[in-house]
Amino acid sequence: MLSSQLIHIFMAAVVLLVPGDAQSTCPGAIGPQGPPGSNGLPGMPGQRGIQGEKGDHGPAGLPASQDAKLQHDLKELKWRITRMESALALNGKIVIAGSKLFATTERTADFDNTVRICKAAHGSIASPTNKEENDAVMSFVKEFNTYAYLGITEGHVPGEFQLMNGKPLRFINWYKNEPQGKGAEKCVEMYGDGTWNDKACDKYRLIVCEF
Ligand SMILES: [Ca+2]
């Protein structure tokens, strides 16, 4: 009992006698809380995360032949293109011959510019390879009463003409006694009757392109 009292007295003495911080031992009254500080600067961007695993393949699509919507859309597209072609052909804007479609700008140009203009239109200078195609070009020559250059030029051998891609001619329709330029007439023009004549390339002829 006595020892217990002594311990308490000792502990009280320790608390009183051990020097401490003045503020902690003599705290003043707490002042009013200040306003919140302004927001700090944004932090640095975090590091890029690890790439996730590749996902599973989606379900396989139908083959085009069995895709009803795709088939319907194709049918619709074909129908619309056919109508558009028919309307343009009706106005004489285009002439369809087999798989080719011929058109004229209704203007004239020399050979090089005709090639350039047709190419710029994503086509090429008219190069008939059969009678049907030749007749298609002829229809424009007759309509505008102006000869047209063809996509046929003289090769290295005088008198030997070929298609622009270098392939030999499988169809020819030379006018009587043509070609007779003997190397001096490198290009070919079409007359009003559809026949061909070798001619210098710097004349102005009707621009007819094929697509
Ligand atoms: Ca000639």
Short mmCIF file of C-alpha atoms and ligand atoms in Angstrom, two decimals:
data_model
loop_
_atom_site.label_atom_id
_atom_site.label_comp_id
_atom_site.label_asym_id
_atom_site.label_seq_id
_atom_site.Cartn_x
_atom_site.Cartn_y
_atom_site.Cartn_z
CA MET A 1 0.00 0.00 0.00
CA LEU A 2 2.75 2.36 0.97
CA SER A 3 4.83 1.43 -2.00
CA SER A 4 1.89 2.11 -4.28
CA GLN A 5 1.53 5.61 -2.88
CA LEU A 6 5.25 6.18 -3.31
CA ILE A 7 5.09 5.14 -6.97
CA HIS A 8 2.27 7.60 -7.64
CA ILE A 9 4.17 10.43 -5.94
CA PHE A 10 7.28 9.51 -7.93
CA MET A 11 5.43 9.48 -11.17
CA ALA A 12 3.83 12.84 -10.42
CA ALA A 13 7.25 14.31 -9.60
CA VAL A 14 8.68 12.99 -12.86
CA VAL A 15 5.87 14.57 -14.86
CA LEU A 16 6.30 17.90 -13.11
CA LEU A 17 10.09 18.01 -13.04
CA VAL A 18 11.10 16.72 -16.48
CA PRO A 19 11.53 19.83 -18.67
CA GLY A 20 9.34 19.83 -21.84
CA ASP A 21 8.44 22.07 -24.74
CA ALA A 22 7.07 25.35 -23.52
CA GLN A 23 4.19 25.27 -25.93
CA SER A 24 3.27 21.76 -25.13
CA THR A 25 3.51 22.37 -21.45
CA CYS A 26 1.79 25.76 -21.64
CA PRO A 27 -0.57 25.58 -24.62
CA GLY A 28 -2.29 28.80 -25.62
CA ALA A 29 -5.81 29.04 -26.92
CA ILE A 30 -6.32 27.55 -30.40
CA GLY A 31 -6.95 30.30 -33.00
CA PRO A 32 -9.73 30.23 -35.60
CA GLN A 33 -9.12 27.85 -38.54
CA GLY A 34 -7.66 29.55 -41.67
CA PRO A 35 -9.20 29.36 -45.17
CA PRO A 36 -8.26 26.28 -47.30
CA GLY A 37 -5.07 26.67 -49.37
CA SER A 38 -5.14 26.96 -53.15
CA ASN A 39 -4.96 23.81 -55.25
CA GLY A 40 -1.47 22.48 -55.91
CA LEU A 41 0.08 21.95 -59.38
CA PRO A 42 -1.07 18.88 -61.32
CA GLY A 43 1.07 15.85 -60.74
CA MET A 44 3.34 14.22 -63.34
CA PRO A 45 1.63 11.77 -65.75
CA GLY A 46 1.83 8.23 -64.62
CA GLN A 47 3.80 5.56 -66.44
CA ARG A 48 2.23 3.66 -69.33
CA GLY A 49 0.56 0.51 -68.17
CA ILE A 50 1.46 -2.94 -69.42
CA GLN A 51 -0.24 -3.88 -72.67
CA GLY A 52 -3.21 -6.13 -72.17
CA GLU A 53 -3.56 -9.51 -73.77
CA LYS A 54 -4.96 -9.84 -77.26
CA GLY A 55 -8.68 -10.50 -77.27
CA ASP A 56 -10.36 -13.49 -78.79
CA HIS A 57 -11.43 -13.48 -82.41
CA GLY A 58 -15.00 -12.39 -82.99
CA PRO A 59 -17.53 -14.71 -84.54
CA ALA A 60 -16.79 -15.59 -88.18
CA GLY A 61 -18.87 -13.64 -90.74
CA LEU A 62 -21.00 -15.24 -93.42
CA PRO A 63 -19.52 -15.91 -96.85
CA ALA A 64 -20.48 -13.05 -99.22
CA SER A 65 -22.69 -15.41 -101.24
CA GLN A 66 -24.75 -16.20 -98.14
CA ASP A 67 -24.87 -12.66 -96.74
CA ALA A 68 -28.41 -11.60 -97.62
CA LYS A 69 -27.86 -7.92 -96.78
CA LEU A 70 -24.65 -7.73 -98.80
CA GLN A 71 -26.32 -9.42 -101.76
CA HIS A 72 -29.25 -7.02 -101.51
CA ASP A 73 -26.90 -4.01 -101.40
CA LEU A 74 -24.94 -5.28 -104.41
CA LYS A 75 -28.14 -5.79 -106.37
CA GLU A 76 -29.29 -2.27 -105.46
CA LEU A 77 -25.90 -0.81 -106.47
CA LYS A 78 -25.90 -2.62 -109.80
CA TRP A 79 -29.44 -1.42 -110.52
CA ARG A 80 -28.52 2.17 -109.73
CA ILE A 81 -25.36 2.10 -111.89
CA THR A 82 -27.26 0.58 -114.79
CA ARG A 83 -29.89 3.33 -114.57
CA MET A 84 -27.20 6.01 -114.43
CA GLU A 85 -25.41 4.54 -117.44
CA SER A 86 -28.67 4.37 -119.36
CA ALA A 87 -29.45 8.01 -118.59
CA LEU A 88 -25.98 9.14 -119.66
CA ALA A 89 -26.12 7.02 -122.81
CA LEU A 90 -29.52 8.47 -123.66
CA ASN A 91 -28.00 11.95 -123.68
CA GLY A 92 -25.11 10.77 -125.82
CA LYS A 93 -22.74 11.51 -122.94
CA ILE A 94 -21.34 8.01 -122.97
CA VAL A 95 -21.33 5.03 -125.31
CA ILE A 96 -21.06 1.55 -123.84
CA ALA A 97 -19.31 -1.13 -125.87
CA GLY A 98 -18.96 -4.48 -124.15
CA SER A 99 -17.12 -3.93 -120.89
CA LYS A 100 -15.82 -0.53 -121.98
CA LEU A 101 -17.45 2.85 -121.58
CA PHE A 102 -16.43 5.71 -123.90
CA ALA A 103 -16.93 9.40 -123.24
CA THR A 104 -15.82 12.71 -124.72
CA THR A 105 -15.10 16.05 -123.09
CA GLU A 106 -16.49 17.64 -126.29
CA ARG A 107 -13.21 19.58 -126.53
CA THR A 108 -10.06 19.13 -128.57
CA ALA A 109 -6.42 18.65 -127.57
CA ASP A 110 -3.17 17.35 -129.02
CA PHE A 111 -2.22 13.74 -128.39
CA ASP A 112 -0.16 14.25 -125.20
CA ASN A 113 -2.83 16.38 -123.57
CA THR A 114 -5.56 13.94 -124.55
CA VAL A 115 -3.61 11.16 -122.83
CA ARG A 116 -3.12 13.37 -119.76
CA ILE A 117 -6.77 14.49 -119.56
CA CYS A 118 -8.11 10.93 -119.85
CA LYS A 119 -5.64 9.71 -117.23
CA ALA A 120 -6.62 12.53 -114.87
CA ALA A 121 -10.22 11.31 -115.21
CA HIS A 122 -9.06 7.82 -114.16
CA GLY A 123 -9.53 6.52 -117.69
CA SER A 124 -7.31 6.30 -120.75
CA ILE A 125 -7.33 7.58 -124.31
CA ALA A 126 -9.78 5.63 -126.47
CA SER A 127 -8.11 2.50 -127.84
CA PRO A 128 -10.60 0.40 -129.82
CA THR A 129 -9.73 -3.27 -129.93
CA ASN A 130 -12.74 -4.51 -131.92
CA LYS A 131 -15.42 -3.19 -134.28
CA GLU A 132 -17.93 -2.51 -131.51
CA GLU A 133 -15.45 -0.32 -129.65
CA ASN A 134 -14.36 1.34 -132.90
CA ASP A 135 -17.99 2.17 -133.69
CA ALA A 136 -18.38 3.67 -130.20
CA VAL A 137 -15.50 6.09 -130.82
CA MET A 138 -16.75 6.79 -134.33
CA SER A 139 -20.13 7.88 -132.97
CA PHE A 140 -18.42 10.78 -131.19
CA VAL A 141 -16.28 11.66 -134.22
CA LYS A 142 -19.41 11.84 -136.34
CA GLU A 143 -21.47 13.68 -133.74
CA PHE A 144 -18.87 16.41 -133.25
CA ASN A 145 -17.59 16.26 -136.82
CA THR A 146 -14.03 16.21 -135.46
CA TYR A 147 -11.38 13.52 -135.84
CA ALA A 148 -10.13 11.89 -132.64
CA TYR A 149 -6.71 10.59 -131.62
CA LEU A 150 -6.58 6.94 -130.59
CA GLY A 151 -4.38 5.28 -127.98
CA ILE A 152 -2.22 3.79 -130.71
CA THR A 153 1.32 4.95 -131.53
CA GLU A 154 4.15 4.01 -133.84
CA GLY A 155 6.83 1.78 -132.35
CA HIS A 156 10.56 1.86 -133.07
CA VAL A 157 10.01 0.27 -136.45
CA PRO A 158 8.41 2.80 -138.88
CA GLY A 159 4.99 1.66 -139.98
CA GLU A 160 4.53 -0.69 -137.01
CA PHE A 161 1.87 0.60 -134.67
CA GLN A 162 0.96 -0.70 -131.23
CA LEU A 163 -1.30 -0.01 -128.26
CA MET A 164 -0.12 2.44 -125.59
CA ASN A 165 0.82 -0.46 -123.31
CA GLY A 166 3.14 -1.81 -126.01
CA LYS A 167 0.86 -4.70 -126.96
CA PRO A 168 0.47 -5.46 -130.68
CA LEU A 169 -2.74 -4.50 -132.49
CA ARG A 170 -5.21 -7.33 -132.84
CA PHE A 171 -7.75 -5.11 -134.54
CA ILE A 172 -6.91 -2.55 -137.24
CA ASN A 173 -9.07 -0.31 -139.37
CA TRP A 174 -6.64 1.69 -141.54
CA TYR A 175 -7.92 3.99 -144.25
CA LYS A 176 -6.89 3.00 -147.76
CA ASN A 177 -3.09 3.09 -148.22
CA GLU A 178 -2.51 4.10 -144.58
CA PRO A 179 -0.32 4.14 -142.61
CA GLN A 180 2.13 5.87 -144.87
CA GLY A 181 3.90 8.34 -142.58
CA LYS A 182 7.02 6.16 -142.57
CA GLY A 183 8.07 7.29 -139.09
CA ALA A 184 7.01 10.93 -139.52
CA GLU A 185 3.46 10.39 -138.25
CA LYS A 186 3.70 8.79 -134.83
CA CYS A 187 0.04 9.07 -133.77
CA VAL A 188 -3.24 7.75 -135.15
CA GLU A 189 -6.45 9.67 -135.76
CA MET A 190 -9.90 8.32 -136.56
CA TYR A 191 -11.84 9.67 -139.54
CA GLY A 192 -15.60 10.18 -139.62
CA ASP A 193 -16.15 6.77 -141.18
CA GLY A 194 -14.22 5.06 -138.39
CA THR A 195 -11.10 4.39 -140.43
CA TRP A 196 -7.61 5.23 -139.14
CA ASN A 197 -4.83 7.44 -140.42
CA ASP A 198 -1.34 7.86 -138.99
CA LYS A 199 -0.85 11.53 -138.19
CA ALA A 200 1.52 13.95 -136.44
CA CYS A 201 0.75 14.14 -132.71
CA ASP A 202 0.47 17.93 -132.36
CA LYS A 203 -2.90 18.47 -134.05
CA TYR A 204 -6.06 19.31 -132.15
CA ARG A 205 -8.43 16.38 -132.12
CA LEU A 206 -11.61 15.45 -130.21
CA ILE A 207 -10.82 14.12 -126.74
CA VAL A 208 -12.37 10.65 -126.38
CA CYS A 209 -11.54 8.57 -123.32
CA GLU A 210 -12.39 5.02 -122.35
CA PHE A 211 -13.16 3.68 -118.89
CA CA B 1 -1.04 9.20 -142.68
#
